[in-house]
CSV table of C-alpha atoms in Angstrom, one decimal:
chain,number,residue,atom,x,y,z
A,1,MET,CA,-0.1,0.1,0.1
A,2,ASP,CA,1.5,3.3,-1.2
A,3,ILE,CA,1.2,6.6,0.6
A,4,ASN,CA,-1.6,8.0,-1.4
A,5,SER,CA,-3.5,4.7,-0.8
A,6,ILE,CA,-3.1,5.2,3.0
A,7,ALA,CA,-4.2,8.7,2.5
A,8,ASN,CA,-7.5,7.7,0.8
A,9,SER,CA,-8.4,4.9,3.5
A,10,GLY,CA,-11.3,5.4,5.9
A,11,LEU,CA,-9.1,5.7,9.2
A,12,PHE,CA,-6.9,8.3,7.6
A,13,LYS,CA,-9.8,10.3,6.2
A,14,THR,CA,-11.4,10.5,9.6
A,15,PHE,CA,-7.9,11.8,10.9
A,16,SER,CA,-7.7,14.2,8.1
A,17,ASP,CA,-11.2,15.6,8.4
A,18,ASN,CA,-10.7,16.2,12.0
A,19,ILE,CA,-7.0,16.7,12.7
A,20,LEU,CA,-4.9,17.0,9.5
A,21,VAL,CA,-7.1,19.8,8.0
A,22,ARG,CA,-7.3,21.8,11.0
A,23,PRO,CA,-3.5,23.2,11.8
A,24,GLU,CA,-4.4,24.1,15.3
A,25,PHE,CA,-4.9,20.5,16.1
A,26,PHE,CA,-2.3,18.8,13.9
A,27,ILE,CA,0.6,21.1,14.9
A,28,SER,CA,-0.4,20.9,18.6
A,29,LEU,CA,-0.7,17.1,18.3
A,30,ILE,CA,2.9,17.1,17.0
A,31,VAL,CA,3.9,19.3,20.1
A,32,LEU,CA,2.0,17.0,22.5
A,33,ILE,CA,3.9,14.0,21.1
A,34,CYS,CA,7.2,15.6,21.4
A,35,TYR,CA,6.6,16.9,25.0
A,36,LEU,CA,5.5,13.4,26.2
A,37,PHE,CA,8.4,11.8,24.3
A,38,LEU,CA,10.8,14.3,26.2
A,39,ARG,CA,8.8,13.3,29.6
A,40,ARG,CA,7.9,16.8,30.3
A,41,PRO,CA,5.7,17.2,33.5
A,42,LEU,CA,2.1,16.8,32.4
A,43,HIS,CA,1.3,20.4,33.6
A,44,GLU,CA,3.9,21.7,31.2
A,45,THR,CA,2.8,19.5,28.5
A,46,PHE,CA,-0.9,20.6,29.0
A,47,ALA,CA,0.0,24.3,28.9
A,48,GLY,CA,2.5,24.1,25.9
A,49,THR,CA,-0.2,22.3,23.9
A,50,MET,CA,-3.0,24.8,24.9
A,51,LYS,CA,-0.8,27.9,23.9
A,52,CYS,CA,-0.1,26.2,20.5
A,53,ILE,CA,-3.8,25.7,19.8
A,54,ILE,CA,-4.8,29.3,20.7
A,55,GLY,CA,-1.8,30.6,19.0
A,56,ILE,CA,-2.9,29.1,15.7
A,57,MET,CA,-6.3,30.3,16.2
A,58,ILE,CA,-5.1,33.8,16.8
A,59,TRP,CA,-2.8,33.4,13.6
A,60,ASN,CA,-6.0,32.4,11.5
A,61,ILE,CA,-8.0,35.5,12.7
A,62,GLY,CA,-5.0,37.8,11.8
A,63,ALA,CA,-4.5,36.2,8.3
A,64,GLY,CA,-8.1,36.3,7.7
A,65,GLY,CA,-8.3,40.0,8.5
A,66,LEU,CA,-5.2,40.7,6.3
A,67,VAL,CA,-7.3,39.2,3.3
A,68,THR,CA,-10.6,40.9,4.1
A,69,THR,CA,-9.1,44.3,4.6
A,70,PHE,CA,-7.0,44.2,1.6
A,71,ARG,CA,-9.9,42.8,-0.7
A,72,PRO,CA,-11.5,46.4,-1.5
A,73,ILE,CA,-8.3,47.8,-2.4
A,74,LEU,CA,-7.3,45.0,-4.6
A,75,ALA,CA,-10.6,45.2,-6.3
A,76,GLY,CA,-10.2,48.9,-6.8
A,77,LEU,CA,-6.6,48.6,-8.4
A,78,ASN,CA,-7.9,45.9,-10.7
A,79,ASP,CA,-11.1,47.5,-11.8
A,80,ARG,CA,-9.6,51.1,-12.2
A,81,PHE,CA,-6.0,50.3,-13.5
A,82,HIS,CA,-6.1,46.7,-14.6
A,83,MET,CA,-3.3,45.9,-12.1
A,84,SER,CA,-2.8,42.8,-10.0
A,85,ALA,CA,-1.3,44.0,-6.6
A,86,ALA,CA,0.6,42.1,-4.0
A,87,VAL,CA,2.3,43.0,-0.8
A,88,ILE,CA,5.8,41.3,-0.8
A,89,ASP,CA,5.7,40.2,2.9
A,90,PRO,CA,5.9,36.6,4.3
A,91,TYR,CA,2.7,37.0,6.3
A,92,PHE,CA,0.8,38.5,3.3
A,93,GLY,CA,2.3,35.7,1.2
A,94,LEU,CA,1.4,33.1,4.0
A,95,ALA,CA,-2.3,34.1,3.7
A,96,ALA,CA,-2.0,34.0,-0.3
A,97,ALA,CA,-0.5,30.7,-0.4
A,98,ASN,CA,-2.8,29.3,2.1
A,99,LYS,CA,-5.7,30.6,0.3
A,100,SER,CA,-4.4,29.2,-3.1
A,101,LEU,CA,-3.8,25.8,-1.5
A,102,GLY,CA,-7.3,25.4,-0.2
A,103,SER,CA,-8.2,22.0,1.0
A,104,LEU,CA,-4.4,21.1,0.3
A,105,ALA,CA,-3.3,23.6,2.9
A,106,SER,CA,-3.1,20.4,5.4
A,107,MET,CA,-0.2,19.3,3.3
A,108,VAL,CA,1.8,22.1,4.6
A,109,MET,CA,2.1,20.7,7.9
A,110,ILE,CA,3.4,17.3,6.7
A,111,ALA,CA,5.9,19.2,4.6
A,112,LEU,CA,7.2,21.3,7.6
A,113,MET,CA,7.5,18.1,9.8
A,114,PHE,CA,9.4,16.1,7.2
A,115,ALA,CA,11.6,19.3,6.6
A,116,PHE,CA,12.7,19.5,10.0
A,117,LEU,CA,13.1,15.6,10.2
A,118,TRP,CA,15.3,15.7,7.1
A,119,ASN,CA,17.5,18.5,8.4
A,120,LEU,CA,17.9,16.4,11.5
A,121,VAL,CA,18.9,13.4,9.4
A,122,LEU,CA,21.6,15.5,7.4
A,123,VAL,CA,23.1,17.0,10.5
A,124,ALA,CA,23.1,13.7,12.3
A,125,PHE,CA,25.2,12.3,9.3
A,126,GLY,CA,27.2,15.6,9.1
A,127,LYS,CA,30.6,13.8,8.8
A,128,ILE,CA,29.2,12.5,5.4
A,129,THR,CA,27.0,15.4,4.3
A,130,LYS,CA,29.1,18.1,5.8
A,131,ILE,CA,26.0,19.8,7.3
A,132,ARG,CA,26.8,21.5,10.6
A,133,THR,CA,23.5,23.5,11.3
A,134,LEU,CA,19.9,22.8,12.4
A,135,PHE,CA,17.2,25.3,11.3
A,136,LEU,CA,15.3,26.3,14.4
A,137,THR,CA,13.4,29.5,13.6
A,138,GLY,CA,10.0,28.0,13.6
A,139,HIS,CA,7.8,30.8,12.2
A,140,ILE,CA,10.3,30.9,9.1
A,141,MET,CA,9.9,27.2,9.0
A,142,LEU,CA,6.1,27.5,8.5
A,143,GLN,CA,6.2,30.4,6.0
A,144,GLN,CA,8.9,28.6,3.9
A,145,ALA,CA,7.0,25.3,4.2
A,146,THR,CA,3.7,27.0,2.9
A,147,THR,CA,5.3,29.0,0.0
A,148,ALA,CA,7.3,25.9,-1.1
A,149,THR,CA,4.4,23.9,-1.1
A,150,PHE,CA,2.4,26.1,-3.2
A,151,ILE,CA,5.5,26.3,-5.7
A,152,VAL,CA,6.0,22.6,-5.9
A,153,PHE,CA,2.3,21.9,-6.4
A,154,PHE,CA,2.2,24.6,-9.1
A,155,ALA,CA,5.0,23.0,-11.0
A,156,LEU,CA,4.0,19.4,-10.1
A,157,PRO,CA,0.2,19.3,-10.0
A,158,ALA,CA,0.3,15.4,-10.1
A,159,TYR,CA,2.1,15.5,-6.9
A,160,ALA,CA,-0.5,17.7,-5.0
A,161,ASN,CA,-0.9,15.1,-2.4
A,162,ALA,CA,0.8,13.5,0.6
A,163,THR,CA,3.6,12.0,-1.5
A,164,GLY,CA,4.2,15.5,-3.0
A,165,ALA,CA,4.2,17.0,0.6
A,166,ILE,CA,7.0,14.8,1.7
A,167,ILE,CA,8.9,15.7,-1.5
A,168,VAL,CA,8.5,19.4,-0.5
A,169,GLY,CA,9.6,18.6,3.0
A,170,ILE,CA,12.9,17.2,1.6
A,171,LEU,CA,13.3,20.1,-0.7
A,172,VAL,CA,12.7,22.8,1.9
A,173,GLY,CA,14.8,20.8,4.6
A,174,THR,CA,17.6,20.6,2.2
A,175,TYR,CA,17.5,24.2,1.5
A,176,GLN,CA,17.3,25.2,5.3
A,177,ALA,CA,20.1,22.9,6.1
A,178,VAL,CA,22.4,23.8,3.2
A,179,PHE,CA,21.9,27.5,3.3
A,180,SER,CA,22.0,28.0,6.9
A,181,ASN,CA,25.1,25.9,6.9
A,182,LEU,CA,26.5,28.6,4.3
A,183,THR,CA,26.2,31.3,6.8
A,184,VAL,CA,28.4,29.8,9.6
A,185,GLU,CA,31.7,31.4,8.2
A,186,ALA,CA,29.8,34.7,7.7
A,187,CYS,CA,28.3,34.8,11.3
A,188,ASN,CA,31.7,33.7,12.7
A,189,ASN,CA,33.3,36.8,10.8
A,190,LEU,CA,30.7,39.0,12.2
A,191,THR,CA,30.6,37.9,15.8
A,192,ASP,CA,34.2,36.7,16.4
A,193,ASN,CA,32.9,32.9,16.6
A,194,ALA,CA,29.9,33.3,18.8
A,195,GLY,CA,28.8,30.0,17.5
A,196,PHE,CA,25.6,30.5,15.8
A,197,ALA,CA,24.4,30.6,12.1
A,198,ILE,CA,21.4,32.3,10.3
A,199,GLY,CA,18.1,30.4,9.8
A,200,HIS,CA,15.9,33.0,8.1
A,201,GLN,CA,14.8,34.3,4.8
A,202,GLN,CA,18.0,35.7,3.4
A,203,MET,CA,20.6,33.1,3.9
A,204,GLY,CA,21.8,33.0,0.3
A,205,ALA,CA,22.1,36.8,0.5
A,206,VAL,CA,23.9,36.8,3.7
A,207,TRP,CA,26.7,34.5,2.2
A,208,LEU,CA,27.0,36.4,-0.9
A,209,THR,CA,27.2,39.7,1.3
A,210,ASP,CA,30.0,38.2,3.2
A,211,LYS,CA,31.7,37.5,0.0
A,212,ILE,CA,31.5,40.6,-1.9
A,213,ALA,CA,31.0,43.5,0.6
A,214,GLY,CA,35.0,43.8,1.1
A,215,LYS,CA,35.3,44.4,-2.7
A,216,LEU,CA,32.7,47.2,-2.6
A,217,GLY,CA,34.0,49.2,0.2
A,218,ASN,CA,36.6,49.7,3.1
A,219,LYS,CA,35.6,48.0,6.4
A,220,ASP,CA,37.5,51.0,8.1
A,221,LYS,CA,35.2,53.5,6.7
A,222,ASN,CA,32.2,52.0,8.6
A,223,LEU,CA,28.8,53.2,10.2
A,224,ASP,CA,30.3,53.6,13.6
A,225,ASN,CA,31.7,56.9,12.2
A,226,ILE,CA,28.3,58.2,11.0
A,227,LYS,CA,25.7,59.7,13.2
A,228,LEU,CA,22.2,59.5,12.1
A,229,PRO,CA,19.7,62.0,13.0
A,230,LYS,CA,17.8,61.0,16.3
A,231,SER,CA,14.5,61.3,14.5
A,232,LEU,CA,15.2,58.2,12.6
A,233,SER,CA,15.5,56.2,15.8
A,234,ILE,CA,11.6,55.8,15.8
A,235,PHE,CA,12.2,53.2,13.1
A,236,ASN,CA,13.9,50.9,15.7
A,237,ASP,CA,10.2,50.3,16.7
A,238,ASN,CA,8.5,47.5,14.7
A,239,VAL,CA,5.1,48.9,15.4
A,240,VAL,CA,5.9,52.4,14.1
A,241,THR,CA,7.8,51.0,11.1
A,242,ALA,CA,5.0,48.8,10.0
A,243,GLY,CA,2.3,51.3,10.6
A,244,THR,CA,4.2,53.9,8.7
A,245,LEU,CA,4.7,51.7,5.7
A,246,MET,CA,1.1,50.7,5.6
A,247,LEU,CA,-0.2,54.4,5.9
A,248,VAL,CA,2.1,55.5,3.3
A,249,PHE,CA,1.5,52.8,0.7
A,250,PHE,CA,-2.1,52.1,1.2
A,251,GLY,CA,-3.0,55.6,2.1
A,252,ILE,CA,-1.6,56.8,-1.4
A,253,ILE,CA,-3.5,53.9,-3.1
A,254,MET,CA,-6.8,54.8,-1.6
A,255,PHE,CA,-6.2,58.6,-2.2
A,256,ILE,CA,-5.7,57.8,-5.9
A,257,LEU,CA,-8.7,55.6,-6.1
A,258,GLY,CA,-10.8,58.5,-4.7
A,259,GLU,CA,-13.4,58.9,-1.9
A,260,PRO,CA,-16.4,58.2,-4.2
A,261,TYR,CA,-14.9,55.0,-5.7
A,262,MET,CA,-13.9,53.7,-2.1
A,263,ARG,CA,-17.5,54.4,-0.7
A,264,GLY,CA,-19.0,52.5,-3.4
A,265,LEU,CA,-16.6,49.4,-2.8
A,266,GLU,CA,-17.3,49.7,0.9
A,267,ASN,CA,-21.0,50.0,0.6
A,268,PRO,CA,-22.0,48.1,-2.5
A,269,ILE,CA,-25.5,47.9,-4.1
A,270,ILE,CA,-26.4,44.2,-4.5
A,271,ASN,CA,-29.7,43.3,-6.2
A,272,GLY,CA,-30.8,47.1,-5.8
A,273,VAL,CA,-30.1,46.8,-2.0
A,274,LEU,CA,-27.5,48.8,-0.2
A,275,VAL,CA,-25.2,46.4,1.7
A,276,PRO,CA,-22.8,48.7,4.0
A,277,SER,CA,-19.7,47.0,5.3
A,278,GLY,CA,-19.7,49.5,8.4
A,279,ASN,CA,-16.0,50.4,7.5
A,280,PHE,CA,-17.1,53.6,5.6
A,281,PRO,CA,-20.2,55.2,7.1
A,282,LYS,CA,-21.5,58.5,5.9
A,283,THR,CA,-20.3,60.3,9.0
A,284,LEU,CA,-16.8,59.2,8.7
A,285,SER,CA,-14.3,61.6,6.5
A,286,PHE,CA,-12.2,60.3,3.8
A,287,PRO,CA,-8.9,61.1,5.5
A,288,ALA,CA,-10.2,59.5,8.8
A,289,TYR,CA,-11.1,56.4,6.5
A,290,ILE,CA,-7.8,56.3,5.0
A,291,ILE,CA,-6.0,56.4,8.4
A,292,ASN,CA,-8.2,53.7,9.8
A,293,ARG,CA,-8.0,51.3,7.0
A,294,SER,CA,-4.2,51.5,6.5
A,295,LEU,CA,-3.5,51.0,10.1
A,296,THR,CA,-5.9,48.2,10.3
A,297,PHE,CA,-3.4,46.2,8.3
A,298,SER,CA,-0.8,46.9,10.8
A,299,VAL,CA,-3.3,45.7,13.5
A,300,TYR,CA,-3.9,42.4,11.6
A,301,LEU,CA,-0.3,41.8,10.9
A,302,PHE,CA,0.6,42.0,14.5
A,303,ILE,CA,-2.4,39.8,15.6
A,304,LEU,CA,-1.0,37.3,13.0
A,305,MET,CA,2.5,37.6,14.2
A,306,SER,CA,1.7,37.3,17.8
A,307,GLY,CA,-0.2,34.0,17.0
A,308,VAL,CA,2.6,32.7,15.1
A,309,ARG,CA,5.1,33.6,17.9
A,310,MET,CA,2.9,32.0,20.5
A,311,PHE,CA,2.7,28.5,18.8
A,312,VAL,CA,6.0,28.5,17.2
A,313,ALA,CA,7.6,28.9,20.6
A,314,GLU,CA,6.1,25.6,21.6
A,315,LEU,CA,7.0,24.0,18.4
A,316,THR,CA,10.5,25.1,18.5
A,317,THR,CA,11.0,24.1,22.2
A,318,ALA,CA,9.7,20.7,21.3
A,319,PHE,CA,11.9,20.2,18.2
A,320,GLN,CA,14.8,21.5,19.7
A,321,GLY,CA,14.4,19.3,22.7
A,322,ILE,CA,14.3,16.2,20.3
A,323,SER,CA,17.5,17.5,18.6
A,324,ASP,CA,19.4,18.3,21.9
A,325,LYS,CA,18.6,14.8,23.0
A,326,PHE,CA,19.8,12.8,19.8
A,327,ILE,CA,22.2,15.3,18.2
A,328,PRO,CA,24.2,17.4,20.7
A,329,GLY,CA,26.8,19.8,19.6
A,330,LEU,CA,25.3,21.0,16.5
A,331,THR,CA,25.3,24.7,15.5
A,332,PRO,CA,21.8,26.3,15.9
A,333,ALA,CA,20.6,28.4,13.0
A,334,VAL,CA,18.4,31.0,14.7
A,335,ASP,CA,16.6,34.3,13.7
A,336,CYS,CA,18.6,37.1,11.7
A,337,ALA,CA,17.8,39.6,14.4
A,338,ALA,CA,20.4,37.7,16.7
A,339,THR,CA,23.1,39.4,14.6
A,340,TYR,CA,21.9,42.9,15.3
A,341,GLY,CA,23.8,43.2,18.6
A,342,TYR,CA,27.2,42.5,16.9
A,343,GLY,CA,27.0,45.2,14.3
A,344,ALA,CA,27.1,49.0,14.3
A,345,LYS,CA,24.3,50.6,16.3
A,346,ASN,CA,23.3,52.6,12.9
A,347,ALA,CA,23.3,49.5,10.9
A,348,VAL,CA,19.7,48.2,11.1
A,349,VAL,CA,18.1,51.6,10.5
A,350,TYR,CA,20.6,52.2,7.6
A,351,GLY,CA,19.8,49.1,6.0
A,352,PHE,CA,16.1,49.7,6.4
A,353,ILE,CA,16.4,53.2,4.9
A,354,PHE,CA,18.4,52.1,1.9
A,355,GLY,CA,16.5,49.0,1.4
A,356,ALA,CA,13.3,50.9,1.2
A,357,LEU,CA,14.9,53.2,-1.3
A,358,GLY,CA,15.8,50.4,-3.5
A,359,GLN,CA,12.1,49.2,-3.3
A,360,PHE,CA,10.8,52.6,-4.2
A,361,ILE,CA,13.1,52.9,-7.3
A,362,ALA,CA,11.9,49.6,-8.5
A,363,ILE,CA,8.1,50.3,-7.7
A,364,ALA,CA,8.8,53.5,-9.8
A,365,GLY,CA,9.9,51.4,-12.6
A,366,LEU,CA,7.2,49.2,-12.5
A,367,LEU,CA,4.8,52.2,-12.9
A,368,VAL,CA,6.8,53.8,-15.5
A,369,PHE,CA,6.9,50.7,-17.7
A,370,HIS,CA,3.1,50.1,-17.0
A,371,SER,CA,3.8,46.6,-15.3
A,372,PRO,CA,0.5,44.6,-14.9
A,373,ILE,CA,1.8,43.8,-11.6
A,374,MET,CA,1.8,46.3,-8.7
A,375,ILE,CA,4.1,45.7,-5.9
A,376,ILE,CA,3.4,47.0,-2.4
A,377,THR,CA,6.3,47.2,0.0
A,378,GLY,CA,5.8,44.9,2.9
A,379,PHE,CA,7.3,45.3,6.4
A,380,VAL,CA,9.2,42.2,7.1
A,381,PRO,CA,11.5,42.2,3.9
A,382,VAL,CA,12.3,45.8,3.7
A,383,PHE,CA,13.1,45.7,7.3
A,384,PHE,CA,14.8,42.5,8.4
A,385,ASP,CA,16.4,41.5,5.0
A,386,ASN,CA,18.1,44.8,4.4
A,387,ALA,CA,18.8,45.5,8.0
A,388,THR,CA,20.6,42.1,8.2
A,389,LEU,CA,22.6,42.5,5.1
A,390,ALA,CA,23.8,46.0,6.2
A,391,VAL,CA,25.2,44.6,9.5
A,392,PHE,CA,27.3,41.9,7.5
A,393,ALA,CA,28.2,44.5,4.7
A,394,ASN,CA,29.2,47.2,7.1
A,395,LYS,CA,31.5,44.7,9.1
A,396,ARG,CA,33.3,43.7,5.6
A,397,GLY,CA,32.9,46.7,3.4
A,398,GLY,CA,32.0,49.8,5.7
A,399,VAL,CA,29.5,52.5,4.5
A,400,ARG,CA,29.7,52.1,1.0
A,401,ALA,CA,28.9,48.1,0.9
A,402,ALA,CA,26.1,48.9,3.5
A,403,THR,CA,24.6,51.4,1.2
A,404,ILE,CA,24.9,49.6,-2.0
A,405,ILE,CA,23.7,46.0,-0.9
A,406,PRO,CA,20.5,47.0,0.7
A,407,ILE,CA,19.6,49.2,-2.5
A,408,CYS,CA,20.3,46.4,-4.7
A,409,CYS,CA,18.4,44.0,-2.4
A,410,GLY,CA,15.3,46.2,-2.4
A,411,ILE,CA,15.4,46.3,-6.1
A,412,LEU,CA,15.7,42.7,-6.4
A,413,GLN,CA,12.9,42.1,-3.8
A,414,VAL,CA,10.4,44.0,-6.0
A,415,LEU,CA,11.4,42.9,-9.4
A,416,GLY,CA,11.8,39.2,-8.0
A,417,GLY,CA,8.4,39.3,-6.3
A,418,ALA,CA,6.8,40.8,-9.5
A,419,PHE,CA,8.2,38.0,-11.6
A,420,ALA,CA,7.1,35.4,-9.0
A,421,ILE,CA,3.5,36.8,-9.0
A,422,TRP,CA,3.4,36.8,-12.8
A,423,PHE,CA,5.0,33.4,-13.4
A,424,PHE,CA,3.0,31.5,-10.6
A,425,GLY,CA,-0.3,32.8,-12.1
A,426,ALA,CA,-1.0,36.4,-11.3
A,427,GLY,CA,-4.2,37.9,-12.8
A,428,VAL,CA,-7.5,38.9,-11.9
A,429,GLN,CA,-8.5,35.5,-10.6
A,430,SER,CA,-5.1,34.7,-9.2
A,431,PRO,CA,-5.3,33.5,-5.5
A,432,LEU,CA,-1.6,34.8,-5.2
A,433,THR,CA,-3.0,38.5,-5.8
A,434,GLY,CA,-2.6,40.1,-2.5
A,435,GLY,CA,0.7,38.7,-1.2
A,436,TRP,CA,3.9,37.1,-2.0
A,437,HIS,CA,6.5,35.8,0.3
A,438,GLY,CA,8.8,38.8,-0.6
A,439,SER,CA,12.2,38.1,1.3
A,440,ILE,CA,15.3,38.2,-0.7
A,441,ASP,CA,15.9,34.4,-1.2
A,442,TRP,CA,12.3,33.9,-2.0
A,443,ASP,CA,12.6,36.6,-4.8
A,444,THR,CA,15.6,35.1,-6.3
A,445,ILE,CA,16.4,31.6,-5.5
A,446,TRP,CA,12.9,30.0,-5.0
A,447,PRO,CA,11.3,31.6,-8.1
A,448,ALA,CA,14.4,30.3,-10.1
A,449,PHE,CA,13.6,26.9,-8.3
A,450,GLY,CA,10.1,27.1,-9.4
A,451,VAL,CA,10.8,27.7,-13.1
A,452,PHE,CA,13.4,24.8,-12.9
A,453,ALA,CA,10.9,22.5,-11.5
A,454,ASN,CA,8.2,23.6,-13.9
A,455,ILE,CA,10.5,22.8,-16.6
A,456,PHE,CA,11.9,19.5,-15.6
A,457,LYS,CA,8.9,18.4,-13.2
A,458,ILE,CA,10.0,15.7,-10.7
A,459,PHE,CA,13.4,15.0,-12.1
A,460,GLY,CA,14.0,18.9,-11.6
A,461,VAL,CA,13.0,18.9,-8.0
A,462,PHE,CA,15.4,16.1,-7.2
A,463,ALA,CA,18.2,17.6,-9.3
A,464,LEU,CA,17.7,20.7,-7.0
A,465,ILE,CA,18.1,18.7,-4.1
A,466,VAL,CA,21.2,16.9,-5.1
A,467,ALA,CA,22.6,20.2,-6.4
A,468,MET,CA,22.2,21.8,-3.0
A,469,LEU,CA,23.6,18.9,-1.1
A,470,ALA,CA,26.7,19.3,-3.3
A,471,ILE,CA,27.2,22.7,-1.8
A,472,PRO,CA,28.4,21.7,1.6
A,473,GLN,CA,30.8,19.2,0.1
A,474,ILE,CA,32.5,21.9,-1.9
A,475,GLN,CA,32.7,24.1,1.4
A,476,TYR,CA,34.3,21.2,3.1
A,477,ARG,CA,37.1,20.9,0.4
A,478,LYS,CA,38.0,24.5,0.7
A,479,ASN,CA,38.3,24.5,4.4
A,480,LYS,CA,39.0,20.9,5.7
A,481,ALA,CA,41.3,22.1,8.7
A,482,THR,CA,38.8,24.3,10.5
A,483,TYR,CA,35.4,23.2,8.8
A,484,PHE,CA,34.2,21.3,11.9
A,485,ALA,CA,36.1,23.2,14.5
A,486,LYS,CA,34.0,24.6,17.5
A,487,PRO,CA,34.4,28.3,17.9
A,488,GLU,CA,36.9,27.9,20.7
A,489,GLU,CA,38.7,25.3,18.7
A,490,ASP,CA,39.0,27.5,15.6
A,491,LEU,CA,42.6,27.5,14.5
A,492,ASP,CA,42.5,31.0,13.5
A,493,ASN,CA,42.4,32.1,17.3
């Protein structure tokens, strides 16, 4: 009996209908099993499982709110300017990919689980695979598994099933293991061998930045010698940054669409009957409506993020407990924000500013050349990608590198996101309209993966896995003496 026969059996269908298709139950079941396996006290196991369930339910509310709030603006852009619009942000992309997968969204959880297990296998046999890192950033694992499932199911519709989900898991797990492994030397260079790697959305870009930044500038002429205006310090606050971005972008769009048009969208007449949404009553002025709706995006974004953090904290603790028990001594691949304390104090804001500049340049280009795809800047990529790259670029190439690399990253985020939306089926009826993952690796590396898989089908997916697994072998051959050395054992110290 093959995997798909099992998936069609009565017992599995009951499990699927009640557990598998409901992420709050399926992921929580994984957490429960892990905690029981680790022999955690029953009260801790109960609390962790409960927080996981509630966190996912909160996440669903945030994701649904983003989609509902964006729909009138999307309809306006499409109707007035014949544009398909998407916010390039992992959380908007998460909502769009989930919507596009529909009943297949449950396959994401299988892909996520197999990605982690495969990463465990690769690092357990590290002497052979040359993998040293375990990807532990749980909310990023979820985002990547979701987008990768959409990409693979798009390229291989015949594998839009449990078998395909396992293949997605191996593909994503290989990417997470190999590309986090690529960042070990870059992180050691930045942190003076602090002993961790990056497990996030810009791992390929971090590796490339570490390689080229020194050729773009002088590390002695760095951001420590530049004082940014105190007024820019407000952008160190994620709430202010996200709210400002949403107000600027969505405010401009709604202003261009105009008050009469937005009132008509929010209060449509259906079969001769006025059906008001309650969002834009007659007593509310247009400026107040713009502020309210723009900041509503930020509200739902932070609801979604808080839910993700809640359940991912439990999922990561459970997974890390399993890995610590069976594979001690591995290098953890963690959130990119872990690097911010090792760079110049100005680097985070500096990267955000110049990354946003790069995105604005590219968006202007889309408008000038009448692109059918409209890209809206998202908070996570424009902030975290570019802040992270600026930290690494400044360390190796000073101010010049920390300026050039985020600008280029911002441009690629927009153009790569627009290409992905177009290639993976953007249009009036496209479920991707509204959001794309948006982070730099997912605007460059993964669209290329999608194109390759679309051309070469299942052979292409396995070719990508094999090609990625060759990367650590090449790394090892170039640096055999210190490759597996712990930071305190590094022969350079």
